[in-house]
C-alpha cells in the first residue's frame, strides 16, 4: 500500500472550501431559529422542541450518506455528488423558511410550515456537510490530517462569522428589522437569500477544483478493511469500533448539550438581560436578535484565534480539556453581564470550546479508525455523538427551564456546568503517541 502523498496547502484548502458556504447556512439556522419561531408565536418553554428535528435529521441522514458514499463511484466523484445535491436542496429551503410568517397562515399553521422547512433545511445541510469530513479521511495522510481539519475549522468559523452578522449588517444598511406581528423581518429574510447564493457558489467551486481518486487509486492509498464491507451493518460497526470512538463520544455528549442550550436560549437571554424585554413583536427584541448574531460572530472569531493557539500545545488532552473549561466559564458569565459590549468577553471564551470541538474529535477518531475500513459509515455514525445529545437536550429543555424558574438566562449556567463535566471526561481518552 502506498503512503498518501503530502498535499499542497491549496489542495487541502480546496477540499474544504465548500464548507464555508455550508457553514453560512448552518450559522443562519443556529442564530435565528429560536428568533424565527418565537416571532411566529412559539412559547419559550416550547422553543427547545423545535430543535429536536435538526439533530434527528443529522443522526439519520449522515450515516446514510456515509454508507452510500462508501459504495458510490461515479465520474463526478465518490463524496461530491452527495454534497452537491444536499446544497441544492438547502438553497431551495433557505428561500422558504424565513417566509413562514408571510403566507397569511394561522400561528399554528405557520409554526408547522416552519418546522417542516427546518427539517428539510437541516437534512440538506447534513447531506452537504458530511462529505467534506469524509474527503479529508479519504485523501489526506495522518501527518496532514490535523492541518486539514484545522483548515476546515477555519473555514467553518469564517463562514459562521459571515452568516451570523448578516441580519445586523442588513438592518444597519436600512433593510427593515421590524415587521407585522408573526412575520419575520426583511433583514432576516434577505440574510437567508444571500446565504443560499453563497452556499451554492462555494459548493460549485469545490466540485470543479477537487478530483477524487477512482477505485483503483483509492485502494492504492487506503488499507483494505479486516472484514468485507458489504457484510458489515451499523450494529456490527459500532460493536467493533475502537474505544476512542466511544470515549470521545462521551465528551461530545456534554459539549453538544451546552451548545444546544446556547442556540436555543441566547436570543431570549440577551433580550431580557440587556434590552429588558420579552415581547417578541417589539423592535428591542429584534435588535437583541441581531446582536445575538454579533455575539455568535465574536465566538467564531475567538474560535479562529484559539484554534491557532491549540496547535502550540504538545498535550492534546490538556488543550482539549482547558478549552472546554474556558467555554464553561464563558457560559457562566453570560447571565450576569448587562452590557451588550461586555458580552464579547464570555463569547470569546465560549469560542475556545467551540474551536476544540470542531478540530479535535474528528482528528482523534479518524486516526483511531485507520485499518477499520468503512470510514464514511463510521464518521456518519460518529455524528450520533453530536446529534443524540442535542435531541436529549431539546426534549428536556422545557422541563429544565421550568425547574430553574422559567428564566432563560439560567440556561446559560446549565450549559456551563455541562462543559465542565465534558472537560473532566477528557481524562478517559487514550491517545496514540
mmCIF file of C-alpha atoms in Angstrom, residues 153-421:
data_model
loop_
_atom_site.group_PDB
_atom_site.id
_atom_site.type_symbol
_atom_site.label_atom_id
_atom_site.label_comp_id
_atom_site.label_asym_id
_atom_site.label_seq_id
_atom_site.Cartn_x
_atom_site.Cartn_y
_atom_site.Cartn_z
ATOM 1 C CA UNK A 153 -12.253 24.578 11.242
ATOM 2 C CA UNK A 154 -11.041 27.974 9.974
ATOM 3 C CA UNK A 155 -13.439 27.909 7.014
ATOM 4 C CA UNK A 156 -16.212 26.768 9.308
ATOM 5 C CA UNK A 157 -15.667 29.708 11.645
ATOM 6 C CA UNK A 158 -15.208 32.180 8.794
ATOM 7 C CA UNK A 159 -18.500 31.034 7.305
ATOM 8 C CA UNK A 160 -20.106 31.303 10.719
ATOM 9 C CA UNK A 161 -18.986 34.922 11.117
ATOM 10 C CA UNK A 162 -20.494 35.850 7.749
ATOM 11 C CA UNK A 163 -23.777 34.083 8.449
ATOM 12 C CA UNK A 164 -24.086 35.439 11.971
ATOM 13 C CA UNK A 165 -23.593 39.113 11.073
ATOM 14 C CA UNK A 166 -25.868 39.198 8.013
ATOM 15 C CA UNK A 167 -29.073 40.293 9.841
ATOM 16 C CA UNK A 168 -27.214 43.016 11.799
ATOM 17 C CA UNK A 169 -25.477 44.327 8.675
ATOM 18 C CA UNK A 170 -28.659 44.336 6.592
ATOM 19 C CA UNK A 171 -30.534 46.174 9.350
ATOM 20 C CA UNK A 172 -27.628 48.639 9.591
ATOM 21 C CA UNK A 173 -27.801 49.483 5.863
ATOM 22 C CA UNK A 174 -31.520 50.146 6.072
ATOM 23 C CA UNK A 175 -33.347 46.881 5.394
ATOM 24 C CA UNK A 176 -36.317 46.703 7.757
ATOM 25 C CA UNK A 177 -35.680 44.960 11.086
ATOM 26 C CA UNK A 178 -39.325 45.056 12.183
ATOM 27 C CA UNK A 179 -42.453 43.531 10.687
ATOM 28 C CA UNK A 180 -46.080 42.829 11.467
ATOM 29 C CA UNK A 181 -46.748 40.519 14.406
ATOM 30 C CA UNK A 182 -45.909 36.950 13.441
ATOM 31 C CA UNK A 183 -43.921 37.980 10.349
ATOM 32 C CA UNK A 184 -40.131 37.632 10.062
ATOM 33 C CA UNK A 185 -38.302 40.948 9.376
ATOM 34 C CA UNK A 186 -36.849 41.537 5.899
ATOM 35 C CA UNK A 187 -33.319 41.759 7.342
ATOM 36 C CA UNK A 188 -33.556 38.078 8.316
ATOM 37 C CA UNK A 189 -35.262 37.019 5.078
ATOM 38 C CA UNK A 190 -32.570 38.627 2.901
ATOM 39 C CA UNK A 191 -29.858 37.084 5.085
ATOM 40 C CA UNK A 192 -31.150 33.654 4.109
ATOM 41 C CA UNK A 193 -31.395 34.607 0.429
ATOM 42 C CA UNK A 194 -27.794 35.827 0.226
ATOM 43 C CA UNK A 195 -26.557 32.904 2.315
ATOM 44 C CA UNK A 196 -28.196 30.483 -0.124
ATOM 45 C CA UNK A 197 -26.453 32.133 -3.082
ATOM 46 C CA UNK A 198 -23.030 31.946 -1.414
ATOM 47 C CA UNK A 199 -23.616 28.311 -0.442
ATOM 48 C CA UNK A 200 -24.218 27.089 -3.986
ATOM 49 C CA UNK A 201 -21.285 29.105 -5.396
ATOM 50 C CA UNK A 202 -18.875 27.629 -2.816
ATOM 51 C CA UNK A 203 -20.045 24.084 -3.463
ATOM 52 C CA UNK A 204 -19.664 24.585 -7.224
ATOM 53 C CA UNK A 205 -16.075 25.764 -6.584
ATOM 54 C CA UNK A 206 -15.202 22.617 -4.631
ATOM 55 C CA UNK A 207 -16.908 20.434 -7.254
ATOM 56 C CA UNK A 208 -14.764 21.963 -10.000
ATOM 57 C CA UNK A 209 -11.472 22.024 -8.080
ATOM 58 C CA UNK A 210 -11.436 18.639 -6.311
ATOM 59 C CA UNK A 211 -10.783 15.438 -8.228
ATOM 60 C CA UNK A 212 -11.440 12.387 -6.077
ATOM 61 C CA UNK A 213 -9.480 9.176 -6.568
ATOM 62 C CA UNK A 214 -11.028 6.447 -8.679
ATOM 63 C CA UNK A 215 -11.488 2.980 -7.087
ATOM 64 C CA UNK A 216 -8.055 1.727 -8.178
ATOM 65 C CA UNK A 217 -6.261 4.829 -6.872
ATOM 66 C CA UNK A 218 -8.251 4.732 -3.634
ATOM 67 C CA UNK A 219 -7.176 1.149 -2.888
ATOM 68 C CA UNK A 220 -3.542 2.058 -3.556
ATOM 69 C CA UNK A 221 -3.578 4.586 -0.705
ATOM 70 C CA UNK A 222 -6.101 3.182 1.784
ATOM 71 C CA UNK A 223 -5.754 -0.095 3.692
ATOM 72 C CA UNK A 224 -8.170 -2.905 2.995
ATOM 73 C CA UNK A 225 -10.555 -3.449 5.916
ATOM 74 C CA UNK A 226 -10.184 -6.573 8.014
ATOM 75 C CA UNK A 227 -13.777 -7.578 7.234
ATOM 76 C CA UNK A 228 -15.712 -7.416 3.990
ATOM 77 C CA UNK A 229 -17.514 -4.110 3.799
ATOM 78 C CA UNK A 230 -20.651 -5.498 2.208
ATOM 79 C CA UNK A 231 -21.315 -7.728 5.237
ATOM 80 C CA UNK A 232 -20.916 -5.071 7.913
ATOM 81 C CA UNK A 233 -24.048 -3.363 9.217
ATOM 82 C CA UNK A 234 -24.158 -0.385 11.547
ATOM 83 C CA UNK A 235 -24.594 -2.515 14.685
ATOM 84 C CA UNK A 236 -21.551 -4.595 13.746
ATOM 85 C CA UNK A 237 -19.530 -1.465 13.083
ATOM 86 C CA UNK A 238 -20.470 0.005 16.462
ATOM 87 C CA UNK A 239 -19.568 -3.251 18.238
ATOM 88 C CA UNK A 240 -16.153 -3.239 16.561
ATOM 89 C CA UNK A 241 -15.489 0.488 16.979
ATOM 90 C CA UNK A 242 -12.254 1.399 18.793
ATOM 91 C CA UNK A 243 -12.576 2.574 22.393
ATOM 92 C CA UNK A 244 -11.503 6.070 21.353
ATOM 93 C CA UNK A 245 -14.715 6.314 19.310
ATOM 94 C CA UNK A 246 -16.806 5.915 22.473
ATOM 95 C CA UNK A 247 -14.623 7.944 24.837
ATOM 96 C CA UNK A 248 -14.545 10.949 22.551
ATOM 97 C CA UNK A 249 -18.289 10.467 22.154
ATOM 98 C CA UNK A 250 -18.737 10.809 25.925
ATOM 99 C CA UNK A 251 -17.012 14.195 25.864
ATOM 100 C CA UNK A 252 -19.084 15.165 22.834
ATOM 101 C CA UNK A 253 -22.294 14.471 24.744
ATOM 102 C CA UNK A 254 -21.768 17.184 27.340
ATOM 103 C CA UNK A 255 -20.312 19.638 24.821
ATOM 104 C CA UNK A 256 -23.278 19.493 22.482
ATOM 105 C CA UNK A 257 -25.823 19.710 25.301
ATOM 106 C CA UNK A 258 -24.194 23.012 26.247
ATOM 107 C CA UNK A 259 -24.278 24.453 22.745
ATOM 108 C CA UNK A 260 -27.835 23.296 22.118
ATOM 109 C CA UNK A 261 -28.949 25.426 25.061
ATOM 110 C CA UNK A 262 -26.859 28.344 23.818
ATOM 111 C CA UNK A 263 -28.558 28.266 20.400
ATOM 112 C CA UNK A 264 -31.996 27.815 21.910
ATOM 113 C CA UNK A 265 -31.980 30.399 24.693
ATOM 114 C CA UNK A 266 -29.396 33.095 23.864
ATOM 115 C CA UNK A 267 -31.897 35.268 21.964
ATOM 116 C CA UNK A 268 -34.327 35.289 24.895
ATOM 117 C CA UNK A 269 -31.468 35.722 27.366
ATOM 118 C CA UNK A 270 -29.956 38.779 25.660
ATOM 119 C CA UNK A 271 -33.362 40.366 25.043
ATOM 120 C CA UNK A 272 -34.151 40.024 28.751
ATOM 121 C CA UNK A 273 -30.800 40.829 30.401
ATOM 122 C CA UNK A 274 -29.624 43.614 28.056
ATOM 123 C CA UNK A 275 -32.720 45.004 26.301
ATOM 124 C CA UNK A 276 -35.098 44.273 29.216
ATOM 125 C CA UNK A 277 -37.882 42.864 27.037
ATOM 126 C CA UNK A 278 -39.636 39.563 26.448
ATOM 127 C CA UNK A 279 -42.030 40.958 23.812
ATOM 128 C CA UNK A 280 -41.104 39.138 20.601
ATOM 129 C CA UNK A 281 -43.022 41.645 18.456
ATOM 130 C CA UNK A 282 -41.031 44.634 19.757
ATOM 131 C CA UNK A 283 -38.165 46.352 17.972
ATOM 132 C CA UNK A 284 -35.997 45.802 21.058
ATOM 133 C CA UNK A 285 -36.436 42.043 20.786
ATOM 134 C CA UNK A 286 -35.459 42.076 17.087
ATOM 135 C CA UNK A 287 -32.476 44.321 17.890
ATOM 136 C CA UNK A 288 -31.433 41.796 20.528
ATOM 137 C CA UNK A 289 -31.809 39.047 17.924
ATOM 138 C CA UNK A 290 -29.442 40.923 15.609
ATOM 139 C CA UNK A 291 -26.959 41.339 18.463
ATOM 140 C CA UNK A 292 -27.037 37.611 19.146
ATOM 141 C CA UNK A 293 -25.634 37.198 15.643
ATOM 142 C CA UNK A 294 -22.816 39.603 16.509
ATOM 143 C CA UNK A 295 -22.070 37.672 19.722
ATOM 144 C CA UNK A 296 -22.010 34.385 17.828
ATOM 145 C CA UNK A 297 -19.644 36.015 15.321
ATOM 146 C CA UNK A 298 -17.379 37.064 18.203
ATOM 147 C CA UNK A 299 -17.480 33.454 19.369
ATOM 148 C CA UNK A 300 -16.451 32.286 15.891
ATOM 149 C CA UNK A 301 -13.575 34.805 15.718
ATOM 150 C CA UNK A 302 -12.434 33.659 19.146
ATOM 151 C CA UNK A 303 -12.522 30.106 17.787
ATOM 152 C CA UNK A 304 -10.242 31.009 14.881
ATOM 153 C CA UNK A 305 -7.702 32.637 17.198
ATOM 154 C CA UNK A 306 -7.854 29.823 19.736
ATOM 155 C CA UNK A 307 -7.513 27.180 17.002
ATOM 156 C CA UNK A 308 -4.098 28.663 16.204
ATOM 157 C CA UNK A 309 -3.175 28.542 19.895
ATOM 158 C CA UNK A 310 -4.248 24.890 20.137
ATOM 159 C CA UNK A 311 -1.577 23.861 17.628
ATOM 160 C CA UNK A 312 1.097 25.011 20.107
ATOM 161 C CA UNK A 313 0.022 22.519 22.781
ATOM 162 C CA UNK A 314 2.071 19.331 22.939
ATOM 163 C CA UNK A 315 -0.519 17.632 25.145
ATOM 164 C CA UNK A 316 -3.710 17.279 23.117
ATOM 165 C CA UNK A 317 -5.822 16.194 26.092
ATOM 166 C CA UNK A 318 -4.733 19.231 28.112
ATOM 167 C CA UNK A 319 -5.599 21.520 25.212
ATOM 168 C CA UNK A 320 -8.987 19.844 24.797
ATOM 169 C CA UNK A 321 -9.981 19.992 28.471
ATOM 170 C CA UNK A 322 -8.657 23.530 29.004
ATOM 171 C CA UNK A 323 -10.692 24.741 26.028
ATOM 172 C CA UNK A 324 -13.874 23.265 27.480
ATOM 173 C CA UNK A 325 -13.210 24.789 30.907
ATOM 174 C CA UNK A 326 -12.770 28.235 29.341
ATOM 175 C CA UNK A 327 -16.032 27.774 27.481
ATOM 176 C CA UNK A 328 -17.793 26.755 30.688
ATOM 177 C CA UNK A 329 -16.559 29.911 32.405
ATOM 178 C CA UNK A 330 -17.856 31.957 29.478
ATOM 179 C CA UNK A 331 -21.336 30.452 29.722
ATOM 180 C CA UNK A 332 -21.434 31.046 33.465
ATOM 181 C CA UNK A 333 -20.644 34.752 32.953
ATOM 182 C CA UNK A 334 -23.432 35.493 30.452
ATOM 183 C CA UNK A 335 -26.408 35.906 32.876
ATOM 184 C CA UNK A 336 -24.517 38.425 34.992
ATOM 185 C CA UNK A 337 -23.463 40.832 32.222
ATOM 186 C CA UNK A 338 -25.966 43.520 31.208
ATOM 187 C CA UNK A 339 -23.820 45.496 28.762
ATOM 188 C CA UNK A 340 -24.001 44.375 25.161
ATOM 189 C CA UNK A 341 -20.305 45.037 24.510
ATOM 190 C CA UNK A 342 -19.001 43.392 27.685
ATOM 191 C CA UNK A 343 -20.702 40.232 26.456
ATOM 192 C CA UNK A 344 -17.859 39.917 23.954
ATOM 193 C CA UNK A 345 -15.660 38.529 26.767
ATOM 194 C CA UNK A 346 -17.708 35.425 27.633
ATOM 195 C CA UNK A 347 -18.398 34.690 23.982
ATOM 196 C CA UNK A 348 -14.687 34.749 23.164
ATOM 197 C CA UNK A 349 -14.229 32.153 25.923
ATOM 198 C CA UNK A 350 -17.114 30.109 24.526
ATOM 199 C CA UNK A 351 -15.297 30.256 21.182
ATOM 200 C CA UNK A 352 -12.333 28.466 22.766
ATOM 201 C CA UNK A 353 -14.536 25.471 23.497
ATOM 202 C CA UNK A 354 -16.028 25.601 20.006
ATOM 203 C CA UNK A 355 -12.572 25.540 18.377
ATOM 204 C CA UNK A 356 -11.640 22.382 20.261
ATOM 205 C CA UNK A 357 -14.988 20.743 19.486
ATOM 206 C CA UNK A 358 -14.555 21.321 15.755
ATOM 207 C CA UNK A 359 -10.963 20.183 15.350
ATOM 208 C CA UNK A 360 -10.103 17.561 17.938
ATOM 209 C CA UNK A 361 -12.857 14.910 17.980
ATOM 210 C CA UNK A 362 -12.655 14.044 14.268
ATOM 211 C CA UNK A 363 -8.851 14.096 14.278
ATOM 212 C CA UNK A 364 -8.791 11.679 17.236
ATOM 213 C CA UNK A 365 -11.446 9.393 15.786
ATOM 214 C CA UNK A 366 -10.181 9.228 12.189
ATOM 215 C CA UNK A 367 -6.704 8.362 13.460
ATOM 216 C CA UNK A 368 -8.184 5.588 15.625
ATOM 217 C CA UNK A 369 -10.185 4.236 12.670
ATOM 218 C CA UNK A 370 -7.221 3.559 10.375
ATOM 219 C CA UNK A 371 -7.420 -0.058 9.213
ATOM 220 C CA UNK A 372 -11.058 -0.492 10.223
ATOM 221 C CA UNK A 373 -12.483 0.396 6.811
ATOM 222 C CA UNK A 374 -15.956 1.913 6.343
ATOM 223 C CA UNK A 375 -14.571 5.384 7.056
ATOM 224 C CA UNK A 376 -17.649 7.151 5.709
ATOM 225 C CA UNK A 377 -20.045 4.935 7.666
ATOM 226 C CA UNK A 378 -18.046 5.330 10.863
ATOM 227 C CA UNK A 379 -17.922 9.111 10.575
ATOM 228 C CA UNK A 380 -21.630 9.145 9.855
ATOM 229 C CA UNK A 381 -22.234 7.057 12.980
ATOM 230 C CA UNK A 382 -19.877 9.281 14.969
ATOM 231 C CA UNK A 383 -22.177 12.138 14.064
ATOM 232 C CA UNK A 384 -24.552 10.479 16.517
ATOM 233 C CA UNK A 385 -22.337 11.811 19.317
ATOM 234 C CA UNK A 386 -23.306 15.267 18.068
ATOM 235 C CA UNK A 387 -26.966 14.607 17.353
ATOM 236 C CA UNK A 388 -28.079 12.404 20.283
ATOM 237 C CA UNK A 389 -27.018 14.927 22.960
ATOM 238 C CA UNK A 390 -28.876 17.682 21.136
ATOM 239 C CA UNK A 391 -32.022 15.571 20.880
ATOM 240 C CA UNK A 392 -31.893 14.757 24.600
ATOM 241 C CA UNK A 393 -31.184 18.387 25.476
ATOM 242 C CA UNK A 394 -34.065 19.569 23.272
ATOM 243 C CA UNK A 395 -36.507 17.107 24.844
ATOM 244 C CA UNK A 396 -35.512 18.147 28.376
ATOM 245 C CA UNK A 397 -35.100 21.875 27.664
ATOM 246 C CA UNK A 398 -38.633 22.969 28.580
ATOM 247 C CA UNK A 399 -38.606 20.876 31.768
ATOM 248 C CA UNK A 400 -35.232 22.198 32.895
ATOM 249 C CA UNK A 401 -36.333 25.764 32.114
ATOM 250 C CA UNK A 402 -39.372 25.284 34.337
ATOM 251 C CA UNK A 403 -37.285 23.770 37.159
ATOM 252 C CA UNK A 404 -34.913 26.749 37.228
ATOM 253 C CA UNK A 405 -37.697 29.293 37.421
ATOM 254 C CA UNK A 406 -38.524 29.824 33.721
ATOM 255 C CA UNK A 407 -35.625 32.285 33.395
ATOM 256 C CA UNK A 408 -33.924 31.749 30.049
ATOM 257 C CA UNK A 409 -30.635 33.262 31.189
ATOM 258 C CA UNK A 410 -30.265 30.497 33.780
ATOM 259 C CA UNK A 411 -29.966 28.006 30.949
ATOM 260 C CA UNK A 412 -26.546 29.524 30.273
ATOM 261 C CA UNK A 413 -25.467 28.275 33.711
ATOM 262 C CA UNK A 414 -26.745 24.813 32.818
ATOM 263 C CA UNK A 415 -24.640 24.985 29.636
ATOM 264 C CA UNK A 416 -21.555 26.000 31.624
ATOM 265 C CA UNK A 417 -21.904 23.086 34.041
ATOM 266 C CA UNK A 418 -22.265 20.700 31.106
ATOM 267 C CA UNK A 419 -18.975 21.902 29.594
ATOM 268 C CA UNK A 420 -17.183 21.485 32.925
ATOM 269 C CA UNK A 421 -18.346 17.856 33.025
#
